Amino acid sequence: MKNTTTIKNVFVKGAIAPDFIANSIAKHQSKTNIGAHDIFLGQVRADVINEKTVTAIEYSAYEEMANQKFHEVREATFSKFNLTCMHIYHSLGTVKAGEICLFVFVSSAHRKEAIKALEYVVEEIKIKVPVFGKELFEDETHQWKVNN
Amino acid sequence: MKNTTTIKNVFVKGAIAPDFIANSIAKHQSKTNIGAHDIFLGQVRADVINEKTVTAIEYSAYEEMANQKFHEVREATFSKFNLTCMHIYHSLGTVKAGEICLFVFVSSAHRKEAIKALEYVVEEIKIKVPVFGKELFEDETHQWKVNN
Amino acid sequence: MSLTIKYFGMLAEVTKCNEELIEVNECTIKELTSKLLEYHPDLKSKNFKVAVNQSLVDEDILITSKDEIALLPPFAGG
Amino acid sequence: MSLTIKYFGMLAEVTKCNEELIEVNECTIKELTSKLLEYHPDLKSKNFKVAVNQSLVDEDILITSKDEIALLPPFAGG
């Protein structure tokens, strides 16, 4: 295993609560070199597919590899952009439609760095991190979600 | 006055609290056609200028024109990007270093629209909205902030 | 005609008022600005734009008595 | 040699297990994949990538007995 000491666990059980996000923002108010935060939130959509509505997504992951990939995305982002800090949280298990499953939080002295970094992080996560999503329908059938 | 009925007041007195942001996020959990939120937060930096540290910014605005410009930015953004909703809040009065003075919140079915729209809105606000900032130093002197 | 001129931010600091009533003949923005710089010489060192009825305008347009005129220093929102 | 193969998401659904132990001779990822498709014909209709020691790898690389092998369906994070 590589760099186990510095690899954080990005996963949280179930949905990410708005209060958790507020807490995270509040913690940054002592960092007075920050001028700009950019936050991305992924929310589960109640998509209608063949007349059936998605009620939740059940997330699973190749956790060890996923945390390693999140770590690599994090390192690459810090090397490309001038950031003060970065936090990533992703849900595992069931997240209902309307609830939040991904929380990416980047902070910088200046807005342009934060905005460019956030876009990069979100795209990299979608492509590189082995997280899987089972879209559950109201009739208890399901289909597997694929990022695009 | 133009379109007074549809022009919202974007200004709030003093800093924007993390709880206010959490509440705003929570309100969107019933909108299950949303898949992505992107949030920009402007935070007051304790910049050191000629050996003096900024302790707060005192914001003022040509309020009527500013609300009109925020409205125009909002309309232009909705016409350019496929968004579900958009909220903008800006502080007036004193905001201490570390506190939040701007909260832009855009939501869309898909991440790319939300991310592009947020960047557009933030840049437009910086350029088009007549808001003025007096950077207060610890020794009670001040200088006027200029966007770049 | 009477015109009310609004000043904001560092400009209000220089003119020592948020707005003032002035008497002018029909004129363009450019002519009005020259007049204001005479009244308030300290404005000469400041960078500002003029808004008429809450829009930034070309300095060649003519002002009418009903116009809302404002002098705006550099923006600092966000 | 013995190899543990991990399956995720829709692939675990098809193979009806999260991991399984198989016996193979030294081989490439490509040869291993062919073998797995023989064991689990339903995998043929699925789109997947192979991770060795938590990295996606070229299908020509050789597998050693200490490698951690995983079959990954399309990602759906975020």
XYZ file of C-alpha atoms in Angstrom:
452
model
C 0.000 0.000 0.000
C 1.207 3.474 -0.929
C 1.306 6.487 1.381
C -1.178 5.042 3.821
C -0.374 7.664 6.412
C -1.563 10.564 4.282
C -4.551 8.946 2.589
C -7.834 10.181 4.028
C -11.078 8.285 4.014
C -13.374 10.274 1.739
C -16.439 8.104 2.323
C -19.297 8.843 4.657
C -22.260 6.579 5.396
C -25.461 7.758 3.731
C -26.358 11.277 2.630
C -24.284 14.386 3.388
C -26.344 16.756 5.562
C -26.540 20.529 4.924
C -25.411 21.045 8.553
C -22.245 19.090 7.866
C -21.532 21.496 4.997
C -22.264 24.531 7.196
C -19.842 23.200 9.817
C -17.181 22.725 7.211
C -17.653 26.331 6.001
C -17.606 27.678 9.572
C -14.281 25.941 10.274
C -12.690 27.972 7.477
C -13.547 31.325 8.982
C -10.345 31.294 11.030
C -8.297 30.951 7.831
C -8.157 34.608 6.940
C -5.882 34.137 3.939
C -8.855 32.625 2.083
C -10.756 34.947 -0.264
C -12.871 32.477 -2.218
C -14.554 29.142 -1.595
C -16.089 27.043 -4.335
C -18.335 24.163 -3.354
C -19.775 21.445 -5.580
C -22.651 19.311 -4.349
C -23.926 16.257 -6.185
C -27.620 15.649 -5.472
C -29.522 12.466 -6.350
C -32.072 13.132 -9.092
C -35.483 11.483 -9.220
C -34.988 10.640 -12.893
C -37.866 8.972 -14.707
C -36.614 6.050 -16.805
C -39.106 3.971 -18.775
C -41.906 5.461 -16.672
C -40.248 4.440 -13.399
C -38.914 7.020 -10.954
C -35.545 6.768 -9.208
C -36.153 6.969 -5.457
C -32.540 6.571 -4.284
C -29.045 5.581 -5.336
C -27.173 2.915 -3.434
C -23.465 3.718 -3.669
C -20.679 1.181 -3.357
C -16.977 1.510 -4.087
C -13.684 -0.285 -4.395
C -12.939 1.686 -1.262
C -9.188 1.279 -0.959
C -8.570 2.117 -4.614
C -11.134 4.927 -4.500
C -9.453 6.571 -1.515
C -6.118 6.194 -3.283
C -7.567 7.842 -6.417
C -9.191 10.639 -4.411
C -5.762 11.172 -2.869
C -4.103 11.340 -6.300
C -6.735 13.794 -7.579
C -6.125 15.891 -4.469
C -2.352 15.912 -4.954
C -2.650 16.740 -8.653
C -5.066 19.576 -7.896
C -2.767 21.115 -5.299
C 0.112 20.963 -7.778
C -1.904 22.609 -10.587
C -3.742 25.310 -8.645
C -2.833 27.690 -5.871
C -5.218 26.484 -3.180
C -5.396 26.996 0.550
C -7.345 23.823 1.226
C -9.518 21.135 -0.267
C -12.019 18.660 1.165
C -13.880 15.841 -0.563
C -16.671 13.677 0.884
C -18.610 10.983 -0.963
C -21.529 8.906 0.253
C -21.620 5.139 0.494
C -24.874 3.239 0.929
C -28.325 4.624 0.227
C -28.874 8.281 -0.660
C -32.470 9.270 -1.405
C -33.532 11.509 -4.289
C -32.978 15.127 -3.222
C -30.173 14.225 -0.838
C -26.499 15.050 -1.315
C -23.982 12.327 -2.247
C -20.848 14.356 -3.113
C -19.368 17.405 -1.406
C -16.235 18.990 -2.892
C -14.917 22.105 -1.166
C -11.928 24.113 -2.437
C -10.586 27.372 -1.030
C -8.071 29.854 -2.352
C -6.928 33.431 -1.856
C -8.476 34.270 -5.228
C -11.674 33.291 -6.999
C -10.206 32.205 -10.343
C -7.990 29.556 -8.773
C -10.846 28.185 -6.677
C -13.264 28.056 -9.604
C -10.815 26.367 -12.012
C -9.695 23.911 -9.344
C -13.238 22.874 -8.463
C -14.104 22.096 -12.075
C -10.927 20.033 -12.405
C -11.560 18.060 -9.206
C -15.170 17.229 -10.066
C -14.292 16.043 -13.585
C -11.379 13.956 -12.304
C -13.534 12.308 -9.649
C -16.119 11.318 -12.247
C -13.472 9.728 -14.477
C -10.956 8.213 -12.075
C -12.647 7.074 -8.900
C -14.200 3.580 -8.754
C -17.569 4.382 -7.199
C -20.651 2.523 -8.371
C -24.283 3.559 -8.172
C -27.391 1.415 -8.197
C -30.450 3.490 -9.086
C -33.379 2.146 -7.120
C -36.885 2.536 -8.526
C -40.120 2.818 -6.581
C -41.129 -0.767 -7.585
C -37.871 -2.134 -6.068
C -36.268 -2.862 -9.415
C -32.970 -1.103 -10.195
C -30.483 -0.147 -12.878
C -26.773 0.713 -12.696
C -25.810 4.342 -13.124
C -23.035 5.282 -15.568
C -21.250 8.662 -15.519
C -21.150 10.702 -18.679
C -37.830 52.234 -12.526
C -37.728 49.071 -14.585
C -39.329 45.755 -13.657
C -39.608 46.591 -10.006
C -41.974 43.712 -9.377
C -39.440 41.045 -10.319
C -36.279 42.620 -8.926
C -35.143 40.931 -5.735
C -33.097 42.573 -3.020
C -29.765 40.786 -3.058
C -28.326 42.636 -0.053
C -28.161 41.379 3.494
C -26.912 43.311 6.523
C -23.467 42.174 7.673
C -21.831 38.792 7.124
C -23.566 35.755 5.602
C -23.690 32.965 8.197
C -22.830 29.317 7.390
C -26.258 28.353 8.803
C -27.955 30.586 6.260
C -26.111 28.684 3.531
C -27.077 25.326 5.058
C -30.718 26.407 5.118
C -30.544 27.436 1.509
C -29.085 24.031 0.572
C -31.702 22.186 2.640
C -34.535 24.016 0.853
C -33.350 22.524 -2.436
C -33.700 18.927 -1.309
C -37.336 18.889 -2.380
C -36.292 19.836 -5.937
C -35.487 16.344 -7.146
C -34.770 17.401 -10.727
C -31.516 18.972 -9.468
C -28.361 16.878 -9.883
C -25.657 19.467 -9.208
C -25.253 22.559 -7.054
C -22.317 24.925 -7.370
C -21.764 27.479 -4.622
C -19.344 30.385 -4.584
C -18.508 32.126 -1.321
C -16.489 35.314 -1.112
C -14.654 35.573 2.208
C -12.939 38.715 3.527
C -9.154 38.287 3.595
C -6.916 39.722 6.311
C -4.551 41.124 3.678
C -1.412 42.824 4.900
C -0.855 46.109 3.036
C 2.149 48.297 3.952
C 2.493 46.320 7.189
C -1.107 46.947 8.212
C -3.649 44.139 8.411
C -7.205 44.355 7.039
C -9.604 43.569 9.891
C -12.878 44.033 7.992
C -14.465 45.395 4.840
C -17.293 47.872 5.051
C -19.503 47.374 2.007
C -21.730 50.018 0.480
C -23.580 50.047 -2.828
C -25.638 52.082 -5.217
C -28.359 49.739 -4.063
C -31.065 50.347 -6.616
C -28.668 50.097 -9.562
C -26.900 47.123 -7.977
C -30.137 45.179 -7.560
C -31.020 46.047 -11.152
C -27.593 44.763 -12.325
C -27.863 41.601 -10.220
C -31.235 41.087 -11.882
C -29.741 41.539 -15.365
C -26.895 39.115 -14.563
C -29.484 36.639 -13.313
C -31.617 36.937 -16.475
C -28.574 36.636 -18.745
C -27.372 33.561 -16.857
C -30.729 31.814 -17.132
C -30.764 32.533 -20.856
C -27.231 31.162 -21.401
C -27.312 28.085 -19.152
C -29.827 25.398 -18.394
C -30.368 26.042 -14.698
C -33.018 24.972 -12.244
C -32.445 27.881 -9.883
C -30.062 30.614 -8.820
C -29.674 32.679 -5.659
C -27.335 35.587 -4.969
C -26.735 37.323 -1.633
C -24.255 40.130 -0.974
C -23.373 41.802 2.302
C -23.751 45.491 3.098
C -22.055 47.071 6.108
C -19.172 45.582 8.024
C -17.897 42.065 7.326
C -14.921 40.947 9.396
C -11.904 39.092 8.015
C -12.836 35.407 7.752
C -16.525 36.129 7.312
C -18.542 35.638 4.135
C -19.671 38.618 2.037
C -20.946 36.953 -1.165
C -23.010 33.789 -1.625
C -23.837 32.649 -5.166
C -25.795 29.408 -5.487
C -26.672 27.821 -8.849
C -28.391 24.494 -9.420
C -28.901 22.391 -12.516
C -29.788 18.866 -13.565
C -26.173 18.412 -14.694
C -22.798 19.450 -13.289
C -21.346 21.093 -16.398
C -24.144 23.630 -16.659
C -23.933 24.490 -12.956
C -20.144 24.886 -13.024
C -20.066 27.060 -16.168
C -22.968 29.183 -14.935
C -21.358 29.842 -11.558
C -18.142 31.065 -13.120
C -20.118 33.353 -15.416
C -22.222 34.810 -12.602
C -19.257 35.518 -10.330
C -17.273 37.253 -13.078
C -20.285 39.325 -14.140
C -20.968 40.424 -10.567
C -17.378 41.610 -10.163
C -17.562 43.673 -13.361
C -21.116 44.979 -13.472
C -22.451 45.546 -9.988
C -21.786 48.868 -8.212
C -20.684 47.626 -4.808
C -17.890 49.424 -2.970
C -15.606 48.117 -0.262
C -13.675 50.027 2.373
C -10.854 47.904 3.774
C -10.485 48.766 7.451
C -7.093 48.342 9.124
C -6.412 47.583 12.761
C -5.240 51.168 13.371
C -8.610 52.529 12.122
C -7.194 53.835 8.848
C -8.671 52.437 5.629
C -8.228 52.057 1.899
C -10.733 51.441 -0.887
C -10.822 47.971 -2.406
C -10.737 47.574 -6.218
C -11.720 44.360 -8.014
C -9.270 42.793 -10.413
C -31.961 72.913 -14.636
C -31.433 71.281 -11.237
C -29.679 67.944 -11.083
C -29.010 65.696 -8.139
C -25.599 64.048 -8.299
C -24.952 60.936 -6.201
C -21.459 60.017 -4.993
C -20.362 56.614 -3.750
C -17.444 55.047 -1.897
C -14.180 56.952 -2.141
C -15.900 59.668 -4.231
C -18.323 60.471 -1.407
C -15.271 60.701 0.824
C -13.659 63.264 -1.510
C -16.798 65.352 -2.057
C -17.805 64.983 1.601
C -21.398 64.224 0.605
C -23.519 61.335 -0.656
C -25.435 63.598 -2.994
C -25.715 67.220 -3.933
C -28.023 69.419 -5.971
C -26.363 71.462 -8.722
C -27.599 73.938 -11.320
C -26.498 73.327 -14.933
C -27.631 74.201 -18.431
C -28.442 71.392 -20.830
C -25.163 69.550 -21.345
C -23.473 66.232 -22.072
C -22.035 63.870 -19.476
C -18.580 65.066 -20.455
C -19.510 68.708 -19.839
C -21.160 67.819 -16.549
C -18.064 65.922 -15.446
C -15.817 68.928 -16.163
C -18.087 71.051 -14.006
C -17.990 68.565 -11.146
C -14.183 68.440 -11.311
C -14.164 72.232 -10.938
C -16.345 72.008 -7.829
C -14.352 69.114 -6.398
C -10.737 69.292 -7.628
C -9.847 66.213 -5.545
C -12.010 64.137 -7.902
C -9.370 64.653 -10.620
C -7.088 62.023 -9.129
C -9.929 59.496 -8.898
C -11.007 56.872 -11.364
C -14.778 56.886 -11.861
C -17.638 56.147 -14.219
C -20.915 57.982 -14.626
C -24.256 56.222 -14.421
C -27.379 57.846 -15.826
C -30.615 56.280 -14.631
C -28.622 53.364 -13.259
C -26.782 52.518 -16.447
C -23.218 53.310 -17.431
C -23.370 55.603 -20.455
C -21.241 57.148 -23.146
C -19.940 60.589 -22.163
C -21.435 62.227 -25.256
C -25.062 61.708 -24.301
C -27.193 64.668 -23.275
C -28.565 64.918 -19.767
C -32.167 65.854 -19.078
C -33.528 67.256 -15.853
C -35.252 64.014 -14.862
C -32.088 61.939 -15.065
C -30.608 60.269 -12.012
C -26.856 60.905 -12.159
C -24.307 58.958 -10.114
C -20.514 58.962 -9.996
C -19.185 55.469 -9.362
C -15.675 54.561 -8.211
C -14.174 51.159 -9.132
C -16.395 48.234 -8.144
C -15.398 45.930 -5.323
C -18.287 43.478 -5.001
C -17.781 39.924 -3.904
C -0.980 -19.848 -8.714
C -3.995 -18.685 -6.701
C -5.527 -15.318 -7.426
C -8.342 -13.484 -5.712
C -10.574 -11.633 -8.126
C -12.801 -8.826 -6.819
C -16.056 -7.870 -8.523
C -17.939 -4.620 -8.060
C -21.352 -3.161 -8.828
C -23.192 -4.786 -11.725
C -20.317 -7.262 -12.167
C -20.775 -8.635 -8.633
C -24.443 -8.993 -9.522
C -23.580 -11.048 -12.607
C -20.947 -13.242 -10.916
C -23.055 -13.506 -7.757
C -20.002 -12.844 -5.585
C -17.857 -9.928 -4.388
C -14.695 -11.949 -4.778
C -13.546 -15.427 -5.699
C -10.336 -17.430 -5.594
C -9.209 -18.935 -8.906
C -6.262 -21.071 -10.037
C -4.342 -19.854 -13.086
C -0.903 -20.278 -14.632
C 1.211 -17.187 -15.136
C -0.673 -15.092 -17.661
C -1.475 -11.595 -18.923
C -4.529 -9.560 -17.964
C -5.976 -10.374 -21.367
C -5.597 -14.133 -20.831
C -7.033 -13.837 -17.327
C -10.023 -11.927 -18.652
C -10.746 -14.641 -21.245
C -10.732 -17.204 -18.469
C -13.127 -15.157 -16.328
C -15.493 -14.771 -19.287
C -15.515 -18.559 -19.607
C -16.441 -18.941 -15.937
C -19.027 -16.186 -16.090
C -20.465 -15.939 -19.621
C -22.825 -13.152 -18.506
C -19.795 -10.873 -18.101
C -19.455 -10.838 -21.903
C -22.263 -8.320 -22.276
C -20.746 -6.037 -19.637
C -18.365 -3.162 -20.044
C -15.508 -3.341 -17.534
C -11.897 -2.452 -16.788
C -9.307 -4.434 -14.861
C -7.398 -2.916 -11.938
C -4.176 -4.516 -10.738
C -3.069 -3.342 -7.309
C -5.614 -0.542 -7.505
C -4.494 0.872 -10.815
C -6.025 0.455 -14.247
C -3.493 -1.366 -16.406
C -2.759 -2.342 -19.969
C -4.119 -5.796 -20.804
C -0.700 -7.049 -21.916
C 0.929 -6.901 -18.488
C 1.773 -10.130 -16.672
C 0.053 -10.985 -13.421
C 1.989 -12.222 -10.399
C 0.551 -14.188 -7.498
C 0.714 -11.244 -5.105
C -1.372 -8.973 -7.304
C -4.751 -7.677 -6.223
C -7.071 -8.032 -9.219
C -10.408 -6.247 -9.541
C -12.998 -6.032 -12.304
C -14.595 -2.586 -12.381
C -17.820 -1.634 -14.159
C -18.339 1.966 -15.398
C -17.832 4.545 -12.669
C -20.771 6.467 -11.255
C -19.292 8.652 -8.543
C -20.703 12.050 -7.677
